[in-house]
Tab-separated table of C-alpha atoms in Angstrom:
chain	number	residue	atom	x	y	z
A	1	VAL	CA	133.453	111.953	130.094
A	2	VAL	CA	132.213	108.466	128.707
A	3	SER	CA	128.560	109.438	129.400
A	4	THR	CA	128.870	112.646	127.545
A	5	GLN	CA	130.637	111.058	124.608
A	6	SER	CA	127.837	108.414	124.360
A	7	THR	CA	125.137	111.208	124.431
A	8	GLU	CA	126.874	113.037	121.670
A	9	SER	CA	127.191	109.862	119.611
A	10	SER	CA	123.444	109.058	120.076
A	11	GLY	CA	122.613	112.479	119.081
A	12	ILE	CA	124.693	112.370	115.997
A	13	ASN	CA	123.243	109.029	115.000
A	14	ALA	CA	119.641	110.392	115.652
A	15	GLU	CA	120.221	113.372	113.516
A	16	TYR	CA	121.847	111.313	110.815
A	17	GLY	CA	118.803	108.991	110.745
A	18	LYS	CA	116.413	111.854	110.719
A	19	LYS	CA	118.249	113.456	107.686
A	20	GLU	CA	118.129	110.028	105.813
A	21	PHE	CA	114.519	109.536	106.627
A	22	CYS	CA	113.547	113.011	105.288
A	23	GLN	CA	115.648	112.461	102.065
A	24	GLU	CA	113.636	109.163	101.704
A	25	VAL	CA	110.364	111.023	101.975
A	26	GLU	CA	111.402	113.763	99.577
A	27	GLU	CA	112.348	111.208	96.951
A	28	ILE	CA	108.818	109.497	97.496
A	29	LEU	CA	107.172	112.912	96.813
A	30	SER	CA	109.372	113.876	93.736
A	31	ASP	CA	109.722	110.489	92.035
A	32	VAL	CA	107.269	107.941	93.317
A	33	PHE	CA	104.109	110.203	93.479
A	34	PRO	CA	104.175	111.267	89.758
A	35	LYS	CA	104.698	107.678	88.705
A	36	LYS	CA	101.860	106.517	90.833
A	37	ILE	CA	99.460	108.979	89.325
A	38	ILE	CA	100.418	107.901	85.956
A	39	GLU	CA	99.955	104.245	86.886
A	40	LEU	CA	96.604	104.627	88.560
A	41	ASP	CA	95.329	106.749	85.762
A	42	LYS	CA	96.270	103.876	83.341
A	43	LEU	CA	94.581	101.277	85.459
A	44	PHE	CA	91.256	103.367	85.718
A	45	LYS	CA	91.203	103.755	81.915
A	46	SER	CA	92.087	100.253	81.179
A	47	ASP	CA	89.670	97.346	80.032
A	48	LYS	CA	89.818	95.867	83.488
A	49	LEU	CA	87.667	98.738	84.988
A	50	LYS	CA	85.661	99.822	81.889
A	51	LEU	CA	82.074	100.506	83.004
A	52	SER	CA	80.723	98.104	80.346
A	53	ARG	CA	82.364	95.295	82.255
A	54	ALA	CA	79.509	95.322	84.797
A	55	ALA	CA	77.738	92.802	82.690
A	56	GLU	CA	80.786	90.429	82.920
A	57	VAL	CA	80.568	90.872	86.675
A	58	ARG	CA	76.997	89.677	86.760
A	59	GLU	CA	77.794	86.631	84.520
A	60	ALA	CA	80.726	85.836	86.872
A	61	SER	CA	78.287	86.018	89.735
A	62	LYS	CA	76.078	83.445	88.110
A	63	ALA	CA	78.935	81.325	87.275
A	64	SER	CA	80.011	81.287	91.009
A	65	LEU	CA	76.755	79.452	91.744
A	66	LYS	CA	77.252	76.634	89.231
A	67	GLU	CA	77.081	73.827	91.719
A	68	VAL	CA	74.014	75.407	93.523
A	69	THR	CA	72.288	75.670	90.218
A	70	ASP	CA	73.252	72.013	89.143
A	71	GLN	CA	72.012	70.788	92.456
A	72	LYS	CA	68.824	72.552	92.129
A	73	ALA	CA	68.267	71.219	88.546
A	74	ALA	CA	68.966	67.664	89.714
A	75	ALA	CA	66.519	68.097	92.598
A	76	VAL	CA	63.833	69.296	90.183
A	77	SER	CA	64.283	66.324	87.817
A	78	SER	CA	64.328	63.749	90.469
A	79	PRO	CA	61.306	62.038	91.894
A	80	PRO	CA	60.078	63.268	95.342
A	81	PRO	CA	61.400	61.275	98.194
A	82	ALA	CA	59.189	59.256	100.315
A	83	LYS	CA	57.804	60.885	103.532
A	84	ARG	CA	59.970	60.511	106.550
A	85	ARG	CA	59.428	61.416	110.061
A	86	ARG	CA	60.659	64.971	111.046
A	87	ASN	CA	63.063	63.662	113.545
A	88	ASP	CA	64.600	61.189	111.235
A	89	SER	CA	68.363	61.941	111.730
A	90	SER	CA	69.430	60.086	108.393
A	91	HIS	CA	67.308	62.732	106.584
A	92	GLU	CA	68.853	65.603	108.509
A	93	ASN	CA	72.332	64.204	107.949
A	94	GLY	CA	71.699	63.860	104.103
A	95	GLU	CA	70.580	67.477	103.978
A	96	ASP	CA	73.706	68.707	105.889
A	97	LYS	CA	75.970	66.722	103.676
A	98	MET	CA	74.368	68.120	100.691
A	99	ARG	CA	74.666	71.660	102.079
A	100	PHE	CA	78.295	71.387	103.037
A	101	GLY	CA	79.369	69.640	99.821
A	102	THR	CA	78.029	72.479	97.769
A	103	LYS	CA	80.805	74.981	96.817
A	104	VAL	CA	79.987	78.701	95.982
A	105	TYR	CA	83.030	80.225	94.333
A	106	CYS	CA	84.101	83.890	94.532
A	107	ASN	CA	83.376	86.282	91.830
A	108	ALA	CA	86.476	85.902	89.740
A	109	ILE	CA	86.392	89.438	88.335
A	110	VAL	CA	85.756	91.179	91.654
A	111	SER	CA	88.397	89.059	93.610
A	112	GLU	CA	90.932	89.949	90.831
A	113	LEU	CA	90.383	93.722	91.058
A	114	ILE	CA	90.518	93.650	94.923
A	115	GLY	CA	93.836	91.682	94.612
A	116	ILE	CA	95.137	94.527	92.258
A	117	LEU	CA	94.013	97.390	94.525
A	118	LYS	CA	94.733	96.106	98.136
A	119	PRO	CA	98.486	96.353	97.696
A	120	GLU	CA	97.886	99.828	96.361
A	121	ILE	CA	95.982	100.845	99.398
A	122	ARG	CA	98.594	99.317	101.714
A	123	GLU	CA	101.212	101.400	99.899
A	124	LEU	CA	99.362	104.554	100.149
A	125	ILE	CA	98.732	104.094	103.926
A	126	GLU	CA	102.589	103.555	104.304
A	127	TYR	CA	103.323	106.643	102.394
A	128	CYS	CA	100.730	108.797	104.360
A	129	ASN	CA	102.333	107.691	107.755
A	130	LYS	CA	105.736	108.540	106.382
A	131	ILE	CA	104.730	111.920	105.132
A	132	LYS	CA	103.016	112.803	108.515
A	133	MET	CA	106.280	111.671	110.393
A	134	TRP	CA	108.496	113.790	108.021
A	135	ILE	CA	106.289	116.946	108.663
A	136	GLN	CA	106.200	116.234	112.380
A	137	LEU	CA	110.013	116.074	112.313
A	138	LEU	CA	110.160	119.512	110.575
A	139	ILE	CA	107.922	121.264	113.069
A	140	PRO	CA	110.239	123.673	115.076
A	141	LYS	CA	110.001	124.274	118.782
A	142	MET	CA	107.101	126.278	120.284
A	143	GLU	CA	107.615	129.987	120.301
A	144	ASP	CA	105.312	133.027	120.680
A	145	GLY	CA	104.444	134.532	117.269
A	146	ASN	CA	105.657	133.684	113.706
A	147	ASN	CA	103.695	130.490	113.712
A	148	PHE	CA	102.055	130.893	110.253
A	149	GLY	CA	104.467	128.110	108.769
A	150	VAL	CA	103.621	125.798	111.680
A	151	SER	CA	99.875	126.225	110.998
A	152	ILE	CA	100.628	125.243	107.468
A	153	GLN	CA	102.458	122.194	108.602
A	154	GLU	CA	99.627	121.026	110.964
A	155	GLU	CA	97.078	121.614	108.306
A	156	THR	CA	98.883	119.499	105.843
A	157	ILE	CA	99.287	116.672	108.484
A	158	SER	CA	95.467	116.903	108.995
A	159	GLU	CA	94.791	116.632	105.226
A	160	VAL	CA	97.196	113.619	104.921
A	161	SER	CA	95.619	111.994	107.932
A	162	THR	CA	92.186	112.361	106.161
A	163	PHE	CA	93.440	110.735	103.133
A	164	CYS	CA	94.929	107.960	105.128
A	165	GLU	CA	91.721	107.368	107.037
A	166	PHE	CA	89.749	107.198	103.845
A	167	ALA	CA	92.174	104.545	102.513
A	168	LYS	CA	91.687	102.396	105.706
A	169	VAL	CA	87.951	102.672	105.241
A	170	ALA	CA	88.265	101.423	101.598
A	171	PHE	CA	90.614	98.454	102.713
A	172	ASP	CA	88.002	97.351	105.368
A	173	ASP	CA	85.135	97.792	102.887
A	174	MET	CA	86.819	95.216	100.598
A	175	SER	CA	87.189	92.637	103.559
A	176	ARG	CA	83.416	93.144	104.646
A	177	TYR	CA	82.391	92.527	101.038
A	178	PHE	CA	83.585	88.861	101.420
A	179	VAL	CA	81.956	88.368	104.716
A	180	THR	CA	78.696	89.657	103.296
A	181	ARG	CA	78.914	87.709	100.185
A	182	GLY	CA	79.649	84.597	102.370
A	183	LYS	CA	76.386	85.156	104.387
A	184	VAL	CA	74.334	85.604	101.092
A	185	SER	CA	75.906	82.564	99.656
A	186	SER	CA	75.076	80.473	102.622
A	187	LYS	CA	71.431	81.487	102.316
A	188	ILE	CA	71.614	80.534	98.712
A	189	VAL	CA	72.843	77.011	99.532
A	190	LYS	CA	70.181	76.572	102.119
A	191	TYR	CA	67.296	78.084	100.077
A	192	PRO	CA	68.178	77.515	96.533
A	193	HIS	CA	64.509	78.044	95.553
A	194	LEU	CA	64.592	81.657	96.688
A	195	GLU	CA	65.635	83.769	93.588
A	196	ASP	CA	65.818	86.846	95.690
A	197	TYR	CA	69.039	85.676	97.230
A	198	VAL	CA	70.371	84.875	94.036
A	199	GLN	CA	69.502	88.367	92.634
A	200	TYR	CA	70.954	90.052	95.694
A	201	LEU	CA	74.365	88.254	95.275
A	202	THR	CA	74.460	89.472	91.614
A	203	GLU	CA	73.679	92.965	92.822
A	204	LEU	CA	76.278	92.830	95.547
A	205	ASP	CA	79.045	91.862	93.099
A	206	GLU	CA	78.050	94.552	90.624
A	207	LYS	CA	77.919	97.143	93.476
A	208	GLN	CA	81.304	96.142	94.692
A	209	PHE	CA	82.732	96.230	91.217
A	210	LEU	CA	81.413	99.975	90.765
A	211	HIS	CA	82.980	100.770	94.248
A	212	ILE	CA	86.243	99.512	93.060
A	213	ARG	CA	86.204	101.345	89.924
A	214	VAL	CA	85.553	104.649	91.748
A	215	PHE	CA	88.151	103.962	94.389
A	216	ALA	CA	90.742	103.485	91.765
A	217	ASN	CA	90.075	106.984	90.574
A	218	ASP	CA	89.891	108.218	94.190
A	219	LEU	CA	93.304	106.547	94.713
A	220	LYS	CA	94.737	108.629	91.809
A	221	MET	CA	93.089	111.782	93.030
A	222	ILE	CA	94.523	111.214	96.553
A	223	TYR	CA	98.039	111.178	95.201
A	224	CYS	CA	97.353	114.365	93.017
A	225	CYS	CA	95.912	116.050	95.956
A	226	MET	CA	98.882	115.233	98.282
A	227	PHE	CA	101.345	116.088	95.492
A	228	ASP	CA	99.704	119.396	94.844
A	229	ILE	CA	99.302	120.404	98.577
A	230	ILE	CA	102.707	119.519	99.479
A	231	ASN	CA	104.495	121.103	96.517
A	232	LYS	CA	102.379	124.426	96.817
A	233	ASN	CA	103.508	124.696	100.517
A	234	LEU	CA	106.903	122.880	100.334
A	235	GLU	CA	108.884	126.038	101.403
A	236	LYS	CA	106.784	126.679	104.522
A	237	ILE	CA	106.654	122.975	105.223
A	238	LYS	CA	110.534	122.503	105.213
A	239	MET	CA	111.113	126.088	106.734
A	240	PRO	CA	108.076	127.262	108.627
A	241	ARG	CA	109.975	130.044	110.255
A	242	SER	CA	112.292	132.350	108.106
A	243	GLN	CA	115.957	132.704	109.029
A	244	MET	CA	115.514	136.485	109.574
A	245	SER	CA	112.603	136.023	112.015
A	246	SER	CA	114.656	133.364	113.810
A	247	ASN	CA	117.497	135.788	114.425
A	248	LEU	CA	115.190	138.329	116.198
A	249	TYR	CA	114.718	135.868	119.162
């Protein structure tokens, strides 16, 4: 008897948790998504992401190399050092000290924008996972026939998964940008006389800015598409099989 009561209690708690979770997701869809669309639209149209700001990004890229530029100018103005033997350890240690003492800063504009978008991406991924779980909980038991509504549920899960994966790729891309920039920066510190590396760093920062700008708009469109797809098919998602059809079995 105790075992039966415990099972019934667990079933009631599970059903209550399911109902509470479904209400949370429905509130996200009805309240949070429209607000997110408006917020992201404002961000995309703001001065932070205006296309003309690419010139500022290039200037910020050059500013991040200030210490390298100063050391290069000092090296040019100073007299050439006396010849040393190639295996002179003091000369090598001097070069290492100069290299490790040179600081290359992040691009301030790009770093700021990544700091704004990364929380938005994390939030989108969390919402996608909740929506997938919500639809999964609404899928009825397997039966022969009358599965059109179930196919809509499965297709919606697939679409949401695609959006989620796109967001994860964008998140990884932002992290890889810093790795790539760090490698290029180390080359600039080591070979400050090679202007191609400096130019590549500037181009890299500008490209990342444009990627961020495009993705900010993509983020808005993802919310729009999910909101549209789910609302158009909400009836079938919440009730994939009609009550009349269920009574036939």
